Coordinates of C-alpha atoms in Angstrom, one line a residue:
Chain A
X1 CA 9.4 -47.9 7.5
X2 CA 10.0 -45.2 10.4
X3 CA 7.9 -42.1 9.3
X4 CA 10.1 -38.8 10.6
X5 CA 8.4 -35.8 11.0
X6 CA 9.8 -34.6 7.8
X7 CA 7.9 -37.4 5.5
X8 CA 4.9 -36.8 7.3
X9 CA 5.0 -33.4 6.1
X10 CA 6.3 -33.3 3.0
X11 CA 3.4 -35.9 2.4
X12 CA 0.8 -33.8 3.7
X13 CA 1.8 -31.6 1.1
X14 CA 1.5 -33.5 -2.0
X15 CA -2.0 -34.7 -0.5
X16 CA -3.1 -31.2 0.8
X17 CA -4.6 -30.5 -2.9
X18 CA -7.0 -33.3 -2.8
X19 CA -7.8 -34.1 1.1
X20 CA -8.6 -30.8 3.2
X21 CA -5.6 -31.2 5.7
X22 CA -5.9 -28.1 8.5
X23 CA -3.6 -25.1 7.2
X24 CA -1.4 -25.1 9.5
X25 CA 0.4 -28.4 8.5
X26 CA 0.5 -27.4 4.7
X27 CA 2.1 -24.5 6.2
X28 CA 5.2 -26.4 8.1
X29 CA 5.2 -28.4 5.3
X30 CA 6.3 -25.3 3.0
X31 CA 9.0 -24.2 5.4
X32 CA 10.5 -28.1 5.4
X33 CA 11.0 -28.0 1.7
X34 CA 12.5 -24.6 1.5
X35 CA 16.0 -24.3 -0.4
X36 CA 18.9 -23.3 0.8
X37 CA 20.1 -19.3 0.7
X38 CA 20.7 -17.5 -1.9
X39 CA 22.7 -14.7 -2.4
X40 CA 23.3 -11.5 -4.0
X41 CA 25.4 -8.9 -3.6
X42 CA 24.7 -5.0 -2.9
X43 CA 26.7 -1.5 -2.5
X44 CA 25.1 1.3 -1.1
X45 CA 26.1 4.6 0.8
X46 CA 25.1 4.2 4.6
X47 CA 25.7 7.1 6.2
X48 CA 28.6 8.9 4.0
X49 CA 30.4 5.7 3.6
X50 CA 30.0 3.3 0.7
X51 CA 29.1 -0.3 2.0
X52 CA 29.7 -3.7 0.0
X53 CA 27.6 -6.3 1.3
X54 CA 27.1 -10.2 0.0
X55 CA 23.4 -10.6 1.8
X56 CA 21.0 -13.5 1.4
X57 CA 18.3 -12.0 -1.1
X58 CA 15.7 -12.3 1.8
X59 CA 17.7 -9.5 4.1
X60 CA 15.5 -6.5 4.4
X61 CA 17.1 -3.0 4.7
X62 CA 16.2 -2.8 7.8
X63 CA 18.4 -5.9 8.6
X64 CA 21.4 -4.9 6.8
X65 CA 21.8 -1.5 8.6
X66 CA 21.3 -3.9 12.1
X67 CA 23.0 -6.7 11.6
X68 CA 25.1 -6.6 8.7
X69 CA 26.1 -3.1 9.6
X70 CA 26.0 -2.7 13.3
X71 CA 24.1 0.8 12.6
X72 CA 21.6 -0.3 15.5
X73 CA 20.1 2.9 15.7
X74 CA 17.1 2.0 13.4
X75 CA 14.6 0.1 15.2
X76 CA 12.8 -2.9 14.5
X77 CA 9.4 -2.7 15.9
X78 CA 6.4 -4.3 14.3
X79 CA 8.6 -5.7 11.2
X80 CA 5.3 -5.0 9.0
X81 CA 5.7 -1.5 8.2
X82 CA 3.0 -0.4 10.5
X83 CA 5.2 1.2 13.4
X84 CA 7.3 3.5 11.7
X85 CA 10.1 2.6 13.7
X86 CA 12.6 1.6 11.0
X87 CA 11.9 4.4 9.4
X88 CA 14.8 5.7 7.0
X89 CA 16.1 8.2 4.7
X90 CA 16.8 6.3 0.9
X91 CA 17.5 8.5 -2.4
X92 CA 16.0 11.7 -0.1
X93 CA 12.9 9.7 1.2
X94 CA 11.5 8.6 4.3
X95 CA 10.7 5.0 4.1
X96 CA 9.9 2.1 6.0
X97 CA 13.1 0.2 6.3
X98 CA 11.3 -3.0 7.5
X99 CA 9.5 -3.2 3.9
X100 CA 12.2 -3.3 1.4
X101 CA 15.2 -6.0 0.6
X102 CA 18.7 -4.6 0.9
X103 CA 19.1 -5.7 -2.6
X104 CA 17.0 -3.2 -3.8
X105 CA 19.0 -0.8 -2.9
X106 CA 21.8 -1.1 -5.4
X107 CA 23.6 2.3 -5.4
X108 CA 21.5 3.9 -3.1
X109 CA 22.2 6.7 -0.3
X110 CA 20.8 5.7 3.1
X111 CA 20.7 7.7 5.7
X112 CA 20.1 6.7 9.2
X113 CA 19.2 8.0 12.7
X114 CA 23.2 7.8 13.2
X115 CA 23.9 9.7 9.9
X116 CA 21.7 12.8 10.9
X117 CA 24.0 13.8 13.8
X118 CA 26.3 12.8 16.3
X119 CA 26.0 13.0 20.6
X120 CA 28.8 16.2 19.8
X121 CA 27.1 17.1 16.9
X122 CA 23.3 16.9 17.0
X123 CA 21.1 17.5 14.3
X124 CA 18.7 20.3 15.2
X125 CA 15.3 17.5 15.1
X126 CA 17.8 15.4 17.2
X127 CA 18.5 18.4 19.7
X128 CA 14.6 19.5 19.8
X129 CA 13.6 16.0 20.8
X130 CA 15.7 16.3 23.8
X131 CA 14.6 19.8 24.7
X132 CA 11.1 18.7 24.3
X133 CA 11.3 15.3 26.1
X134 CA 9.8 14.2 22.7
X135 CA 9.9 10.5 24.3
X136 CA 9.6 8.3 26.8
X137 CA 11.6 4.7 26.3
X138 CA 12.6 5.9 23.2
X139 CA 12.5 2.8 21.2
X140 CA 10.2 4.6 18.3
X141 CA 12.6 8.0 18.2
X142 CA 14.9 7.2 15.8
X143 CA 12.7 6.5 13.0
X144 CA 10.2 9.3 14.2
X145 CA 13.3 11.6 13.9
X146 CA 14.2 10.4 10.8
X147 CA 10.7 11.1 9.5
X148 CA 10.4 14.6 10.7
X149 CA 13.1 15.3 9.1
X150 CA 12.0 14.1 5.9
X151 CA 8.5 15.7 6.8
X152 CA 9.6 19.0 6.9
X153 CA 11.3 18.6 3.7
X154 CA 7.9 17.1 2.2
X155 CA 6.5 20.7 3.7
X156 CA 8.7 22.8 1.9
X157 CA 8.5 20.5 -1.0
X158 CA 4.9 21.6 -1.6
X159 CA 3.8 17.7 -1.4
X160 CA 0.2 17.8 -0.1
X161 CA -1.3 15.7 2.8
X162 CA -4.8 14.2 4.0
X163 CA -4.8 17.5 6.1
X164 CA -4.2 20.2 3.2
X165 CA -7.3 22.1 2.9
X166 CA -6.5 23.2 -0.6
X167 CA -4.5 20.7 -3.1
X168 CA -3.5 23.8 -5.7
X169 CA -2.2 26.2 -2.4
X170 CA 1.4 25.0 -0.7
X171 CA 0.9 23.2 2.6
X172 CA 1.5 24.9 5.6
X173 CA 3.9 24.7 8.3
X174 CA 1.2 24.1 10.9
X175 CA 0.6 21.3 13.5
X176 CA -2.3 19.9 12.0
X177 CA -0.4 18.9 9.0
X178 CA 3.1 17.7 11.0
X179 CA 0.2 15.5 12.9
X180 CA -1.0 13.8 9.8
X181 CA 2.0 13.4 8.4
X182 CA 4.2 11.7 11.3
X183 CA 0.5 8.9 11.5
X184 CA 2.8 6.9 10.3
X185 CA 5.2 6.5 13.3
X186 CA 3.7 4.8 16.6
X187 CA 4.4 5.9 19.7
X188 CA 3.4 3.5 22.5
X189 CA 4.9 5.6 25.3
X190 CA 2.1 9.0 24.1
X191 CA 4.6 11.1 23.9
X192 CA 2.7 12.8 20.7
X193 CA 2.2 16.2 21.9
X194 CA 6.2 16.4 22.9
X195 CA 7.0 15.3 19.5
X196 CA 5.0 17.6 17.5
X197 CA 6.3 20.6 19.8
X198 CA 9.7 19.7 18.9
X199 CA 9.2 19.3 15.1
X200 CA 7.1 22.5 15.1
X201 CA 9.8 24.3 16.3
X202 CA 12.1 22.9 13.7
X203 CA 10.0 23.9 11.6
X204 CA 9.5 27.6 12.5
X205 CA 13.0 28.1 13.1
X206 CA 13.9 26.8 9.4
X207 CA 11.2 28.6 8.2
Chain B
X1 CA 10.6 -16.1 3.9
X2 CA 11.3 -19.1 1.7
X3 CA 14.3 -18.3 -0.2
X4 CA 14.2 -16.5 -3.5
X5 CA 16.5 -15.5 -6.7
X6 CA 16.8 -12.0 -7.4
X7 CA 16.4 -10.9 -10.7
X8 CA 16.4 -7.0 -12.5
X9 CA 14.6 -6.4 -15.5
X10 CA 15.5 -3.3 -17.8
X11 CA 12.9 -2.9 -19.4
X12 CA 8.8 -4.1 -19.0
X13 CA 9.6 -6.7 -22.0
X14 CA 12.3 -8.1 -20.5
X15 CA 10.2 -8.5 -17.1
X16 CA 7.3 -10.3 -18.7
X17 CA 9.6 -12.4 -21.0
X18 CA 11.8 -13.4 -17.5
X19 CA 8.9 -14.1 -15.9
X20 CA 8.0 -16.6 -18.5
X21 CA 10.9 -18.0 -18.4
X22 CA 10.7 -19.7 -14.4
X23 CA 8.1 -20.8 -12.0
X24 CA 6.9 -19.3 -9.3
X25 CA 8.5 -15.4 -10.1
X26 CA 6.8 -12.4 -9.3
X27 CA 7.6 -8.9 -9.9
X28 CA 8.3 -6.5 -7.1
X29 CA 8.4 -2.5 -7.3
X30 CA 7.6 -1.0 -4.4
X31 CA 7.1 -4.2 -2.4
X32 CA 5.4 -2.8 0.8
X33 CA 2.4 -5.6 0.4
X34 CA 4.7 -8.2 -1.4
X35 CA 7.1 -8.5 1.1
X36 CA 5.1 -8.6 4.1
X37 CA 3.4 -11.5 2.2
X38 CA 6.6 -12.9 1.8
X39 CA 7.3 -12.8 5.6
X40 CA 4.3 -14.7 6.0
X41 CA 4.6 -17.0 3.6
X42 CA 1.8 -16.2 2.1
X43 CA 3.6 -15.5 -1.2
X44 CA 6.5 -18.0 -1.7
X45 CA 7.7 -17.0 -5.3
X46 CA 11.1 -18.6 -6.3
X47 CA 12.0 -15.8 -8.1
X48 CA 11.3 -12.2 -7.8
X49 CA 11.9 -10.0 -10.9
X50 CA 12.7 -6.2 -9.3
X51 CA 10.7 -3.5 -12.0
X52 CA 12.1 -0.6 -10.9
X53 CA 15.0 -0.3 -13.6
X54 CA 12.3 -0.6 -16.4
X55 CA 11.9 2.7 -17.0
X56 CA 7.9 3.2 -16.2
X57 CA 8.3 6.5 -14.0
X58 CA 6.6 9.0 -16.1
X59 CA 3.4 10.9 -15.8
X60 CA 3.0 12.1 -19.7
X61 CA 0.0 14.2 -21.2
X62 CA -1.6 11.8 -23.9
X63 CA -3.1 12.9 -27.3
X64 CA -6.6 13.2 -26.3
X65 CA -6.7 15.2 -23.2
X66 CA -5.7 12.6 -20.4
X67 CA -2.4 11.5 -18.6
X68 CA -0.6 8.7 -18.9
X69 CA 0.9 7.2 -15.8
X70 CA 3.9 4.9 -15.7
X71 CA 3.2 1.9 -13.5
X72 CA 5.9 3.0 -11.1
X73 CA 5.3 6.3 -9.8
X74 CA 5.0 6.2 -6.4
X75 CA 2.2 7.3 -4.9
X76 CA 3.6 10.7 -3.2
X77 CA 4.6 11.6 -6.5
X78 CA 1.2 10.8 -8.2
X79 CA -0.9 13.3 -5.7
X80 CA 1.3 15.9 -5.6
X81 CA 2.0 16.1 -9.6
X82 CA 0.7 19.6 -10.6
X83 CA -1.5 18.0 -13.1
X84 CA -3.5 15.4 -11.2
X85 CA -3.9 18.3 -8.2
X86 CA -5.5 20.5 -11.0
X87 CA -7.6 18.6 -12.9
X88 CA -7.9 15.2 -10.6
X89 CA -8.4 15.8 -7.9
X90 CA -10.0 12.9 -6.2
X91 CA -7.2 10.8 -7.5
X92 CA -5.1 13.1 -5.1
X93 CA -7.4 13.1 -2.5
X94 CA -7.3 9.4 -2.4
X95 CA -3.5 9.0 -2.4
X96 CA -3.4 11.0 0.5
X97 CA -6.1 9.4 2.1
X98 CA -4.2 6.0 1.8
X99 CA -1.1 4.2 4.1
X100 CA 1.6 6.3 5.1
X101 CA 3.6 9.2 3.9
X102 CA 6.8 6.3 4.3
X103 CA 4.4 3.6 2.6
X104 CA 3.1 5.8 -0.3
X105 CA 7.2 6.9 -1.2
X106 CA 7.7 3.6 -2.0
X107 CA 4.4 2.5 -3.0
X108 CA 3.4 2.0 -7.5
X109 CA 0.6 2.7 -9.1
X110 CA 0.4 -0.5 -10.8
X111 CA 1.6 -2.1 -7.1
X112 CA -1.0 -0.1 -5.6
X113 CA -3.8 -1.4 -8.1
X114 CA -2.7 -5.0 -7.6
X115 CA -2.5 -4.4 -3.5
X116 CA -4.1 -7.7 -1.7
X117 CA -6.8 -7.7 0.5
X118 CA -6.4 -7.2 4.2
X119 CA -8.4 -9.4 5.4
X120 CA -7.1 -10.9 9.1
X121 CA -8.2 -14.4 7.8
X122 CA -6.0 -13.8 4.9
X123 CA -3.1 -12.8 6.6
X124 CA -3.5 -16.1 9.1
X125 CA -2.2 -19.2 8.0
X126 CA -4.0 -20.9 11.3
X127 CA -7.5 -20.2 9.7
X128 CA -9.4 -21.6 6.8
X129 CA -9.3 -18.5 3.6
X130 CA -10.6 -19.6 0.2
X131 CA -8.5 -17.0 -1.0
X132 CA -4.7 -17.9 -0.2
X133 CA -5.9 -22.3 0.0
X134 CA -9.0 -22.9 -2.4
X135 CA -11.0 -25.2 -0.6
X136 CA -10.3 -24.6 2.9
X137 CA -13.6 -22.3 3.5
X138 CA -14.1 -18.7 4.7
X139 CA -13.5 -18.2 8.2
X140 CA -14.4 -14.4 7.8
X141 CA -18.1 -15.0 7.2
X142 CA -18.8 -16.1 10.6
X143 CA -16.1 -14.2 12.3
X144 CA -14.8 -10.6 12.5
X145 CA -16.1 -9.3 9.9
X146 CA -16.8 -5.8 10.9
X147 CA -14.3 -4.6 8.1
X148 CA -15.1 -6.6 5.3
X149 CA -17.4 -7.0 2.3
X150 CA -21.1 -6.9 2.0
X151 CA -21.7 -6.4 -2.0
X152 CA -20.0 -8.3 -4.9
X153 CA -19.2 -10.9 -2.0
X154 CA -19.8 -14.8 -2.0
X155 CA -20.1 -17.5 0.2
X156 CA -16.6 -18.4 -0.7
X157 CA -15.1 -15.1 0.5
X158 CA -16.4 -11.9 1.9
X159 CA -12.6 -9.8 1.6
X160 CA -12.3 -6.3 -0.1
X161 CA -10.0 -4.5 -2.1
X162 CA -8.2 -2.3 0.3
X163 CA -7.1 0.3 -2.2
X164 CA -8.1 4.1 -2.1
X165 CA -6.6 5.4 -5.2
X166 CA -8.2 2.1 -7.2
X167 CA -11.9 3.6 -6.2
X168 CA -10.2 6.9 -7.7
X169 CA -9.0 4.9 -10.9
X170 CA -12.3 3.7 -11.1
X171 CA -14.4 7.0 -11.0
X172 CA -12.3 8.4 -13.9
X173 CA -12.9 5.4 -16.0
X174 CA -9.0 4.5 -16.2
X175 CA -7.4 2.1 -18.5
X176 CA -4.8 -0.2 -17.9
X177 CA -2.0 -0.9 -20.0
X178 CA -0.3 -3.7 -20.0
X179 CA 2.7 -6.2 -21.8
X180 CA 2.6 -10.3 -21.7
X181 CA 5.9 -12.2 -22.0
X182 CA 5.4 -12.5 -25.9
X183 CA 5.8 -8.7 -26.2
X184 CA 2.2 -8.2 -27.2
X185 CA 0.2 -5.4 -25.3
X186 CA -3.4 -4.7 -24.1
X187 CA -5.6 -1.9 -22.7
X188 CA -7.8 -3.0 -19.9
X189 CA -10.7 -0.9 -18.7
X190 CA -10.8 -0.6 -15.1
X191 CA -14.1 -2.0 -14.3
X192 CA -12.8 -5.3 -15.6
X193 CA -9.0 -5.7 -13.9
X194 CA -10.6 -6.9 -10.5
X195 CA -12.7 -10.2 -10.8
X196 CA -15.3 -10.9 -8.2
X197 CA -14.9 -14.0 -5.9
X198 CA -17.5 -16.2 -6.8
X199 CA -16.2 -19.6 -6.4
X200 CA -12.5 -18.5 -7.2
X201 CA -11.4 -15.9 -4.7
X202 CA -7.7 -16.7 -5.7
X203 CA -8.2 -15.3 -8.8
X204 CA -8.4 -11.6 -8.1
X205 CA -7.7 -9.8 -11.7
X206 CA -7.7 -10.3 -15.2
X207 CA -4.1 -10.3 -15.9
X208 CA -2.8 -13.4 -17.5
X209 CA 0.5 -15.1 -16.2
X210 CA 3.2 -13.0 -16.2
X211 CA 1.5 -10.3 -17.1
X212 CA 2.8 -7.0 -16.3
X213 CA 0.8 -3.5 -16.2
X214 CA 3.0 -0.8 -17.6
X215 CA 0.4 2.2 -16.8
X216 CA -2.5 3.2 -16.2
X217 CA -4.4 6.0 -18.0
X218 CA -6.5 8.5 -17.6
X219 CA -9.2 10.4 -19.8
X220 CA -9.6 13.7 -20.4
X221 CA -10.8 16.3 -16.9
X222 CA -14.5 15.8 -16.3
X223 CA -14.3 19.5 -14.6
X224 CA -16.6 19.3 -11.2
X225 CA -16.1 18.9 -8.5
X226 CA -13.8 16.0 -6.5
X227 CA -14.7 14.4 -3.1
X228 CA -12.8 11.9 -1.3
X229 CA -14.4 11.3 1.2
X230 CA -12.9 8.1 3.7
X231 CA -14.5 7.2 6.5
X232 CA -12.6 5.0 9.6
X233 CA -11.6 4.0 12.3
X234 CA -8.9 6.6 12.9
X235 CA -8.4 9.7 11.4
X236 CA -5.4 8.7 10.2
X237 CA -3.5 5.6 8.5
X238 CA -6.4 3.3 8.3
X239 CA -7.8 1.2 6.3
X240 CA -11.3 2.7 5.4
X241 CA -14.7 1.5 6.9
X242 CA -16.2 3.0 3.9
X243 CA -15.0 5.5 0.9
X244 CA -17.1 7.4 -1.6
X245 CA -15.2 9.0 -4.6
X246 CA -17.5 11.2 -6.6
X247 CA -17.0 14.4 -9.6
X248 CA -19.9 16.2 -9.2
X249 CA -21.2 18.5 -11.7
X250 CA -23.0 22.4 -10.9
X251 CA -26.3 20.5 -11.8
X252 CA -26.1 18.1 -9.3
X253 CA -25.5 15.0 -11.5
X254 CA -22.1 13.3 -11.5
X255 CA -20.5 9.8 -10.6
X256 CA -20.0 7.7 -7.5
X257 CA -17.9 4.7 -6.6
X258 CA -17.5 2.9 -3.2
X259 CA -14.6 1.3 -1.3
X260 CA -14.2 -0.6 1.5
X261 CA -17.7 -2.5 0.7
X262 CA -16.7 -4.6 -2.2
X263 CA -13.6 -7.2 -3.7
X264 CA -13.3 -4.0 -6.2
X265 CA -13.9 -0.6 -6.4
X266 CA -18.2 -0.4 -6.6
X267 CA -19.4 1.7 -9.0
X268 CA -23.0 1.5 -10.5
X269 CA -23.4 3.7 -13.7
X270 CA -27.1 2.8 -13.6
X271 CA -27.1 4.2 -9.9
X272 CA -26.2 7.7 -10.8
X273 CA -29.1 9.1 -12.2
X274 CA -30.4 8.5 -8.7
X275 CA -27.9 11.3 -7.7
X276 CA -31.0 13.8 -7.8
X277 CA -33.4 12.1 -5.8
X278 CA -30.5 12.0 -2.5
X279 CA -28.4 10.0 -1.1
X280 CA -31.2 6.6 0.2
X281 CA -32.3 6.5 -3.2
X282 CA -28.8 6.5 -4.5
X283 CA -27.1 4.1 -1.6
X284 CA -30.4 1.3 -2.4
X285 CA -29.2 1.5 -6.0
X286 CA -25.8 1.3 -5.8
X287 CA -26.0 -2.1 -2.7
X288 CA -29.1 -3.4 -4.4
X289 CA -28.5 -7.4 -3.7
X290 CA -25.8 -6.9 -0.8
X291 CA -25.6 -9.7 1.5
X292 CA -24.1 -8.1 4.8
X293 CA -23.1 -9.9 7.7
X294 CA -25.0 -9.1 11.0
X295 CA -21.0 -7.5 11.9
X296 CA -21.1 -5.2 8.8
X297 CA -24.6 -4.4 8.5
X298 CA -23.9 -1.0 9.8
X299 CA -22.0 -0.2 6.6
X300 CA -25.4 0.0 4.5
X301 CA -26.6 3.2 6.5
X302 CA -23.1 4.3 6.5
X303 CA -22.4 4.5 2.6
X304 CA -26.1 6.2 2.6
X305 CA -24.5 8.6 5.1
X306 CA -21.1 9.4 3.6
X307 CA -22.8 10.0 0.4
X308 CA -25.1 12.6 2.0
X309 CA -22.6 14.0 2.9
X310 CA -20.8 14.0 0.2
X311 CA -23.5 15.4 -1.9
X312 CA -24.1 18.4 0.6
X313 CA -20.5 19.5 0.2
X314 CA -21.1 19.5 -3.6
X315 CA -24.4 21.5 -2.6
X316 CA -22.6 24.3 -0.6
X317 CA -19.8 24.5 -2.6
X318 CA -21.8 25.8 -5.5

């Protein structure tokens, strides 16, 4: 008998339970005997226009906007929704793009860094940036854009933060709160202090 | 990701009765620790039921005093209702002390309670964890370890709960309410939804198969006053180091509990009475019996520390 790679491991795992094999084989072993797709489908409005998509359940958000609907402006950066670069607007919200299937979005509106404004049009957080040089390669501006705008909103909102001193008084406009609010979007290039110039004055001209 | 089926449920019945129904499901609301699981393979379910059609979204005023919260309010919702502000407020302050303000729209309560550890040997499939393969040993206790447990551990896994808000849930004396796939419902005090590892460190709670927590409730205001205090690495989206919650009272008495030193939320009710003779006699009571690992040793002066600390804020506030 010719053992292939593929009885090897699909041995390895019916014995893994009773001999200690190293982890890494019961993991291959796992992938070799996964299923086929499957899929479902999904309609949501991206950016004003309603979208029909028939996705394999496993697509995240953040892959439908990028691959299933060219809207390549949203990043993918850590794909573990510690970078903040996919970040998103859905139903209102900021979230991480990266950490959520497309199928859970069933009648949802999304709005993306290409939804905010246009290069004729900019959105005023858009427009700051560039005044402000609020980056450097700018592969982590879209979704910090996207969350300043959103943060602002959370601002006027009255939604507190780690950095409210009081949790019964409205938050403030200030920098210290824009800081700990926008933690959640990296920026490798340091172009921090840029950033929060820009949203502060967003945030003083709105106010 | 292995490949799943994707299923809704309407109500938290139907979810637990689905679930019964197939292998391998599990539910999925906010999904922020699920599906980076998933990514990993760490969690292969074969079906994932989605809970956020079931209609748990609620924060309600209960009959004695207390709030009821649905299992799916997110997080930014929970610390900035009016109510938890006012009268809980180190259930706020933990919220915000937690993730992301993108992680915590998404993130559940009930999600939040049932969060896995982040332990690095966890989250690596190249390295032995008792945890995610029974059997294969503990790489964490002789390895980085700076983060991890050092009470309530074993020699079978040394990981924490990562939660904020659970220490929170935990100082109030929370219930847990919950519905199994016969329809049938249960109240679980806090203190017993998290198991300790001993020799089973995959078995992190008390929930039964297919088992879904509808909400999580809390008693009447205790009045004092609420400290969060989180101590880590940055100031700033972190996991914490070390977290004391505590409601303390004008006379100096109150209640303490702990996170980022134990597989749960570590409160001591016998420990509190120590709350008047300072913070060392308090910290020995409360880490009596911890087993550190020459990496987290420093955690043992540092809970002493934070809960100085702590306790002089109470001080000068009154």
């Amino acid at each position: 008998m010719t053992i292939t790679r593929r009885t090897f491991l699909i041995v390895g795992a019916v014995t893994a339970a009773s001999v200690a094999l190293p982890p890494f084989i019961c993991a291959q072993a796992s992938a070799a005997n996964a299923a086929r797709p499957i899929k479902a489908k999904v309609t949501m409005q991206v950016n004003g226009e309603q979208r029909a998509l028939d996705l394999d359940t496993r697509t995240t958000l953040l892959d439908a906007l990028r691959e299933n609907l060219q809207l390549t402006g949203t990043k993918k950066g850590c794909d573990h929704g510690q970078c903040g670069a996919c970040t998103v607007i859905a139903d209102g919200r900021r979230i991480n793009a990266c950490l959520t299937l497309a199928v859970m979005h069933e009648g949802a509106t999304i709005i993306t860094i290409e939804g905010l404004g246009t290069p004729q049009n900019l959105h005023p957080m858009q427009a700051a940036f560039i005044k402000h040089d609020g980056y450097q390669c700018g592969y982590c501006t879209p979704g910090q854009i996207c969350s300043a705008v959103a943060v602002l909103g959370e601002i006027r909102d009255g939604i507190p933060s780690h950095a409210s001193p009081s949790l019964t008084e409205p938050p403030q406009l200030i920098a210290s709160e824009i800081q700990e609010r926008m933690s959640g979007n990296i920026c490798r290039c340091g172009a921090y202090s840029n950033i929060i110039e820009a949203i502060s004055e967003v945030a003083e001209a709105s106010a | 990701m292995r490949p799943f089926i994707y299923l809704r449920a309407k109500s938290p019945a139907d979810a637990a009765a689905l679930a019964a129904q197939v292998n391998g499901s599990r539910f999925i609301a906010g999904g922020t620790n699920l599906l980076d699981l998933m990514k990993l393979e760490i969690e292969t379910p074969t079906h994932l039921i989605d809970v956020n059609g079931a209609g748990l979204d609620r924060i309600e005023a209960t009959a004695d005093g207390g709030l009821r919260i649905g299992a799916l309010v997110r997080n930014t919702d929970l610390a900035a209702d009016p109510r938890v502000r006012k009268d809980y407020g180190v259930l706020a302050r933990a919220l915000l002390a937690g993730a992301s303000g993108q992680l915590r729209n998404m993130a559940t309560t009930a999600g939040n309670l049932l969060q896995r550890t982040r332990c690095p040997y966890f989250y690596d499939p190249n390295q032995a964890c008792n945890k995610r393969q029974p059997g294969s040993g503990c790489s964490a206790i002789d390895g980085v370890s700076r983060q991890l447990g050092i009470i309530g551990v074993s020699s079978a896994c040394i990981a924490t709960h990562p939660s904020d808000m659970t220490v929170a849930m935990r100082l109030l004396d929370a219930q847990v309410e919950t519905v199994k796939p016969d329809g049938s419902t249960r109240v679980i005090p806090i203190a017993d939804l998290h198991r300790l590892p001993g020799t089973t460190p995959n078995i992190e709670t008390s929930l039964m198969a297919n088992e879904l927590i509808t909400a999580v409730t809390l008693p009447a205001p205790l009045g004092g006053m609420h400290i969060y205090q989180k101590v880590r690495d940055r100031a700033s989206y972190a996991f914490a180091l070390v977290s004391v919650a505590a409601v303390i009272q004008q006379d100096g008495s109150g209640r303490v509990a702990l996170g980022g030193v134990a597989p749960k939320p570590w409160r001591v009710e016998s420990a509190e009475s120590q709350m008047h003779n300072g913070a060392k006699a308090l910290s020995e009571q409360l880490l009596a019996g911890a087993t550190p690992t020459h990496e987290n040793a420093f955690k043992l002066t540092l809970v002493e520390r934070t809960l100085a600390s702590v306790m002089a804020q109470a001080r000068d506030h009154t």
